[in-house]
């Protein structure tokens, strides 16, 4: 696609439920990143994919968070047993190659998650 | 560890006035530095980047930034702001992730308000 697409744009869920957030990167982009933007914490790195593998998961805040990428394209971020502190905007970004990230990558518009 | 400080949480300027947004970073090696802008409900858009060469870099929308190694700063400037510049601005430093990609460490952001 022309840009990085994220869905849903907004998600309200009840505490304790599982949610899946989807990221569709720019076609052909091999590097994919997830970030979280929350009040009081700013923007935090969560996980990086190169192709289908995730060499850097250092930012995932707990084992309730997981992500996968299939076919070197779409990625899904899953949050299990959601808590109120998970409320945030989840942003996805991609770049053509991992080294292109040095030049700044393209962000999607994000998914706003609200846990009630 | 890498870190970025944006000392000003909120700045208000009049339309047509000049603007300077401050950014200080902490990074052991030569940094990759970025400024992103985020309009309400939107993702992050890259304004400009620095990774080597001329310390004064030009970006989109009439913005520029100057890298000062001695001060560990990368301040963003614009000679005359427009009402459409009202947004949140983020400074970021690129930190090498596993397998050489760049993950970004962001400052807390500066919210810019423009008075007519």
mmCIF file of C-alpha atoms in Angstrom:
data_model
loop_
_atom_site.group_PDB
_atom_site.id
_atom_site.type_symbol
_atom_site.label_atom_id
_atom_site.label_comp_id
_atom_site.label_asym_id
_atom_site.label_seq_id
_atom_site.Cartn_x
_atom_site.Cartn_y
_atom_site.Cartn_z
ATOM 1 C CA UNK A 1 0.000 0.000 0.000
ATOM 2 C CA UNK A 2 0.861 3.638 -0.161
ATOM 3 C CA UNK A 3 1.419 3.975 3.564
ATOM 4 C CA UNK A 4 1.504 2.011 6.802
ATOM 5 C CA UNK A 5 -2.019 0.948 7.653
ATOM 6 C CA UNK A 6 -3.170 0.104 11.166
ATOM 7 C CA UNK A 7 -6.470 -1.345 12.304
ATOM 8 C CA UNK A 8 -8.631 -0.781 14.136
ATOM 9 C CA UNK A 9 -8.076 2.946 14.551
ATOM 10 C CA UNK A 10 -9.867 2.840 17.884
ATOM 11 C CA UNK A 11 -10.541 -0.066 20.233
ATOM 12 C CA UNK A 12 -12.382 -0.070 23.532
ATOM 13 C CA UNK A 13 -12.145 -3.268 25.508
ATOM 14 C CA UNK A 14 -13.027 -4.507 28.939
ATOM 15 C CA UNK A 15 -10.326 -5.211 31.464
ATOM 16 C CA UNK A 16 -9.219 -8.831 31.244
ATOM 17 C CA UNK A 17 -10.112 -9.328 27.586
ATOM 18 C CA UNK A 18 -7.560 -10.076 24.861
ATOM 19 C CA UNK A 19 -7.037 -7.687 21.942
ATOM 20 C CA UNK A 20 -5.293 -7.915 18.599
ATOM 21 C CA UNK A 21 -3.877 -4.903 16.810
ATOM 22 C CA UNK A 22 -2.938 -5.145 13.161
ATOM 23 C CA UNK A 23 -0.247 -3.420 11.133
ATOM 24 C CA UNK A 24 0.028 -3.580 7.354
ATOM 25 C CA UNK A 25 3.401 -2.081 6.364
ATOM 26 C CA UNK A 26 4.348 -0.482 3.094
ATOM 27 C CA UNK A 27 4.632 -3.186 0.454
ATOM 28 C CA UNK A 28 8.145 -4.603 0.289
ATOM 29 C CA UNK A 29 9.298 -3.123 3.598
ATOM 30 C CA UNK A 30 11.216 -5.778 5.477
ATOM 31 C CA UNK A 31 11.764 -3.943 8.773
ATOM 32 C CA UNK A 32 8.761 -3.338 11.037
ATOM 33 C CA UNK A 33 8.576 -1.697 14.455
ATOM 34 C CA UNK A 34 5.910 -1.354 17.149
ATOM 35 C CA UNK A 35 5.872 1.584 19.543
ATOM 36 C CA UNK A 36 3.506 2.575 22.320
ATOM 37 C CA UNK A 37 2.512 6.160 23.091
ATOM 38 C CA UNK A 38 0.953 6.688 26.495
ATOM 39 C CA UNK A 39 0.403 9.593 28.846
ATOM 40 C CA UNK A 40 3.281 9.976 31.215
ATOM 41 C CA UNK A 41 5.503 7.521 29.346
ATOM 42 C CA UNK A 42 5.873 9.191 25.979
ATOM 43 C CA UNK A 43 6.794 6.996 23.030
ATOM 44 C CA UNK A 44 8.311 3.627 23.866
ATOM 45 C CA UNK A 45 9.852 1.013 21.594
ATOM 46 C CA UNK A 46 8.162 -2.371 21.913
ATOM 47 C CA UNK A 47 9.482 -4.791 19.291
ATOM 48 C CA UNK A 48 11.327 -4.931 15.965
ATOM 49 C CA UNK A 49 10.843 -7.405 13.124
ATOM 50 C CA UNK A 50 13.233 -8.170 10.307
ATOM 51 C CA UNK A 51 11.222 -10.268 7.913
ATOM 52 C CA UNK A 52 9.240 -12.712 10.020
ATOM 53 C CA UNK A 53 11.711 -12.887 12.877
ATOM 54 C CA UNK A 54 11.845 -10.589 15.883
ATOM 55 C CA UNK A 55 15.483 -10.090 16.867
ATOM 56 C CA UNK A 56 14.629 -7.376 19.377
ATOM 57 C CA UNK A 57 11.694 -7.817 21.765
ATOM 58 C CA UNK A 58 13.329 -5.840 24.522
ATOM 59 C CA UNK A 59 10.547 -3.276 24.816
ATOM 60 C CA UNK A 60 7.625 -5.621 25.427
ATOM 61 C CA UNK A 61 6.453 -4.627 28.927
ATOM 62 C CA UNK A 62 5.258 -8.038 30.114
ATOM 63 C CA UNK A 63 4.563 -11.573 28.958
ATOM 64 C CA UNK A 64 0.973 -10.526 28.262
ATOM 65 C CA UNK A 65 2.310 -8.802 25.154
ATOM 66 C CA UNK A 66 3.291 -10.752 22.064
ATOM 67 C CA UNK A 67 3.628 -10.056 18.371
ATOM 68 C CA UNK A 68 4.042 -11.990 15.205
ATOM 69 C CA UNK A 69 4.603 -11.276 11.574
ATOM 70 C CA UNK A 70 3.649 -13.575 8.760
ATOM 71 C CA UNK A 71 4.736 -13.616 5.134
ATOM 72 C CA UNK A 72 7.141 -10.788 5.848
ATOM 73 C CA UNK A 73 4.209 -8.413 5.715
ATOM 74 C CA UNK A 74 1.306 -8.010 8.151
ATOM 75 C CA UNK A 75 2.082 -7.945 11.853
ATOM 76 C CA UNK A 76 -0.251 -8.523 14.777
ATOM 77 C CA UNK A 77 0.357 -7.245 18.293
ATOM 78 C CA UNK A 78 -1.622 -9.219 20.870
ATOM 79 C CA UNK A 79 -2.288 -8.113 24.411
ATOM 80 C CA UNK A 80 -3.721 -10.763 26.691
ATOM 81 C CA UNK A 81 -5.756 -10.073 29.831
ATOM 82 C CA UNK A 82 -5.712 -6.336 29.203
ATOM 83 C CA UNK A 83 -5.175 -3.964 32.095
ATOM 84 C CA UNK A 84 -6.060 -0.282 32.371
ATOM 85 C CA UNK A 85 -2.401 0.679 32.149
ATOM 86 C CA UNK A 86 -2.361 -0.846 28.649
ATOM 87 C CA UNK A 87 -4.488 2.078 27.439
ATOM 88 C CA UNK A 88 -2.365 3.913 24.905
ATOM 89 C CA UNK A 89 -1.867 4.582 21.220
ATOM 90 C CA UNK A 90 0.011 1.739 19.553
ATOM 91 C CA UNK A 91 2.047 2.873 16.558
ATOM 92 C CA UNK A 92 3.579 0.758 13.852
ATOM 93 C CA UNK A 93 6.414 1.814 11.520
ATOM 94 C CA UNK A 94 8.243 0.201 8.639
ATOM 95 C CA UNK A 95 11.295 0.694 6.449
ATOM 96 C CA UNK A 96 12.498 -0.913 3.245
ATOM 97 C CA UNK A 97 15.565 -2.444 4.823
ATOM 98 C CA UNK A 98 16.841 -2.463 8.361
ATOM 99 C CA UNK A 99 19.575 -0.018 7.418
ATOM 100 C CA UNK A 100 17.022 2.380 6.005
ATOM 101 C CA UNK A 101 15.773 2.851 9.534
ATOM 102 C CA UNK A 102 18.861 4.980 10.008
ATOM 103 C CA UNK A 103 17.208 7.472 7.700
ATOM 104 C CA UNK A 104 13.872 7.600 9.483
ATOM 105 C CA UNK A 105 11.006 5.252 8.890
ATOM 106 C CA UNK A 106 7.298 5.650 8.070
ATOM 107 C CA UNK A 107 4.720 5.512 10.842
ATOM 108 C CA UNK A 108 1.081 4.501 10.663
ATOM 109 C CA UNK A 109 -1.684 6.544 12.279
ATOM 110 C CA UNK A 110 -1.897 4.210 15.242
ATOM 111 C CA UNK A 111 -4.528 2.268 17.154
ATOM 112 C CA UNK A 112 -5.965 4.002 20.198
ATOM 113 C CA UNK A 113 -6.651 1.333 22.807
ATOM 114 C CA UNK A 114 -8.860 2.118 25.780
ATOM 115 C CA UNK A 115 -9.264 -0.468 28.527
ATOM 116 C CA UNK A 116 -12.316 0.127 30.720
ATOM 117 C CA UNK B 1 21.624 4.233 27.856
ATOM 118 C CA UNK B 2 20.374 6.641 25.283
ATOM 119 C CA UNK B 3 17.995 9.371 26.366
ATOM 120 C CA UNK B 4 16.376 12.484 24.954
ATOM 121 C CA UNK B 5 15.169 15.513 26.882
ATOM 122 C CA UNK B 6 12.767 18.092 25.561
ATOM 123 C CA UNK B 7 12.676 20.687 28.335
ATOM 124 C CA UNK B 8 9.558 22.486 27.140
ATOM 125 C CA UNK B 9 6.301 20.570 27.490
ATOM 126 C CA UNK B 10 4.190 23.330 25.940
ATOM 127 C CA UNK B 11 5.113 26.402 23.921
ATOM 128 C CA UNK B 12 2.817 29.120 22.609
ATOM 129 C CA UNK B 13 3.908 31.508 19.878
ATOM 130 C CA UNK B 14 2.122 34.001 17.705
ATOM 131 C CA UNK B 15 1.605 33.336 14.035
ATOM 132 C CA UNK B 16 4.507 34.784 12.075
ATOM 133 C CA UNK B 17 6.877 34.674 15.016
ATOM 134 C CA UNK B 18 10.051 32.626 15.074
ATOM 135 C CA UNK B 19 10.240 29.282 16.827
ATOM 136 C CA UNK B 20 12.900 27.231 18.544
ATOM 137 C CA UNK B 21 12.180 23.876 20.171
ATOM 138 C CA UNK B 22 14.907 22.490 22.375
ATOM 139 C CA UNK B 23 16.261 18.963 22.399
ATOM 140 C CA UNK B 24 19.171 17.488 24.349
ATOM 141 C CA UNK B 25 20.336 13.931 23.957
ATOM 142 C CA UNK B 26 22.585 11.460 25.690
ATOM 143 C CA UNK B 27 24.365 8.960 23.467
ATOM 144 C CA UNK B 28 27.862 7.541 23.519
ATOM 145 C CA UNK B 29 28.600 7.435 19.817
ATOM 146 C CA UNK B 30 27.789 9.712 16.914
ATOM 147 C CA UNK B 31 24.029 9.944 17.089
ATOM 148 C CA UNK B 32 21.355 9.616 14.487
ATOM 149 C CA UNK B 33 18.941 12.428 15.358
ATOM 150 C CA UNK B 34 15.409 13.028 14.184
ATOM 151 C CA UNK B 35 12.549 15.445 14.587
ATOM 152 C CA UNK B 36 9.009 14.165 14.056
ATOM 153 C CA UNK B 37 5.711 16.044 14.097
ATOM 154 C CA UNK B 38 2.370 14.604 15.145
ATOM 155 C CA UNK B 39 -0.896 16.345 14.352
ATOM 156 C CA UNK B 40 -3.992 15.381 16.387
ATOM 157 C CA UNK B 41 -5.168 11.876 15.534
ATOM 158 C CA UNK B 42 -2.306 11.345 13.128
ATOM 159 C CA UNK B 43 0.847 9.275 13.089
ATOM 160 C CA UNK B 44 4.346 10.675 13.218
ATOM 161 C CA UNK B 45 5.748 12.497 10.210
ATOM 162 C CA UNK B 46 9.492 12.891 9.762
ATOM 163 C CA UNK B 47 10.522 16.556 9.588
ATOM 164 C CA UNK B 48 14.277 16.127 9.286
ATOM 165 C CA UNK B 49 17.196 13.968 10.299
ATOM 166 C CA UNK B 50 20.910 14.197 11.016
ATOM 167 C CA UNK B 51 23.473 11.432 10.867
ATOM 168 C CA UNK B 52 26.636 13.010 9.470
ATOM 169 C CA UNK B 53 28.013 15.959 7.531
ATOM 170 C CA UNK B 54 26.691 19.478 7.702
ATOM 171 C CA UNK B 55 25.467 20.216 11.202
ATOM 172 C CA UNK B 56 22.651 22.447 9.947
ATOM 173 C CA UNK B 57 19.984 20.310 8.337
ATOM 174 C CA UNK B 58 16.982 21.436 6.385
ATOM 175 C CA UNK B 59 13.661 19.670 6.570
ATOM 176 C CA UNK B 60 10.169 19.864 5.234
ATOM 177 C CA UNK B 61 7.678 22.663 5.921
ATOM 178 C CA UNK B 62 10.460 25.240 6.332
ATOM 179 C CA UNK B 63 11.994 23.675 9.452
ATOM 180 C CA UNK B 64 15.698 23.371 10.170
ATOM 181 C CA UNK B 65 17.745 21.964 13.017
ATOM 182 C CA UNK B 66 21.321 22.394 14.151
ATOM 183 C CA UNK B 67 23.419 19.624 15.669
ATOM 184 C CA UNK B 68 25.796 20.893 18.343
ATOM 185 C CA UNK B 69 27.982 18.080 19.629
ATOM 186 C CA UNK B 70 29.553 20.208 22.388
ATOM 187 C CA UNK B 71 26.120 20.923 23.830
ATOM 188 C CA UNK B 72 24.551 17.549 22.986
ATOM 189 C CA UNK B 73 21.723 19.470 21.410
ATOM 190 C CA UNK B 74 19.626 19.274 18.278
ATOM 191 C CA UNK B 75 17.269 22.232 18.413
ATOM 192 C CA UNK B 76 14.496 22.695 15.865
ATOM 193 C CA UNK B 77 13.866 26.138 14.369
ATOM 194 C CA UNK B 78 11.512 27.886 12.022
ATOM 195 C CA UNK B 79 11.794 31.597 11.140
ATOM 196 C CA UNK B 80 8.047 32.229 10.829
ATOM 197 C CA UNK B 81 5.366 29.865 12.073
ATOM 198 C CA UNK B 82 1.996 29.275 10.469
ATOM 199 C CA UNK B 83 -1.237 28.274 12.218
ATOM 200 C CA UNK B 84 -0.915 24.859 10.578
ATOM 201 C CA UNK B 85 2.299 24.215 12.541
ATOM 202 C CA UNK B 86 0.285 23.672 15.723
ATOM 203 C CA UNK B 87 1.075 20.079 16.689
ATOM 204 C CA UNK B 88 3.200 17.911 18.961
ATOM 205 C CA UNK B 89 6.895 17.749 18.134
ATOM 206 C CA UNK B 90 9.157 14.875 19.096
ATOM 207 C CA UNK B 91 12.922 14.708 19.074
ATOM 208 C CA UNK B 92 14.436 11.235 18.834
ATOM 209 C CA UNK B 93 17.828 9.566 18.805
ATOM 210 C CA UNK B 94 18.505 6.369 16.905
ATOM 211 C CA UNK B 95 19.784 3.542 19.065
ATOM 212 C CA UNK B 96 21.205 0.465 17.438
ATOM 213 C CA UNK B 97 18.956 -2.517 17.922
ATOM 214 C CA UNK B 98 19.995 -6.084 17.464
ATOM 215 C CA UNK B 99 21.046 -6.848 13.878
ATOM 216 C CA UNK B 100 21.949 -3.239 13.299
ATOM 217 C CA UNK B 101 18.567 -1.665 12.802
ATOM 218 C CA UNK B 102 17.727 1.586 14.471
ATOM 219 C CA UNK B 103 15.095 1.797 17.132
ATOM 220 C CA UNK B 104 14.206 5.273 18.252
ATOM 221 C CA UNK B 105 14.375 6.728 21.728
ATOM 222 C CA UNK B 106 11.982 9.660 21.924
ATOM 223 C CA UNK B 107 11.758 12.741 24.058
ATOM 224 C CA UNK B 108 8.541 13.492 25.886
ATOM 225 C CA UNK B 109 7.387 15.866 23.190
ATOM 226 C CA UNK B 110 6.653 19.590 22.989
ATOM 227 C CA UNK B 111 3.139 20.731 22.253
ATOM 228 C CA UNK B 112 3.090 23.840 20.075
ATOM 229 C CA UNK B 113 0.147 26.225 20.151
ATOM 230 C CA UNK B 114 -0.118 29.072 17.653
ATOM 231 C CA UNK B 115 -1.918 32.281 18.572
ATOM 232 C CA UNK B 116 -3.575 34.122 15.680
#
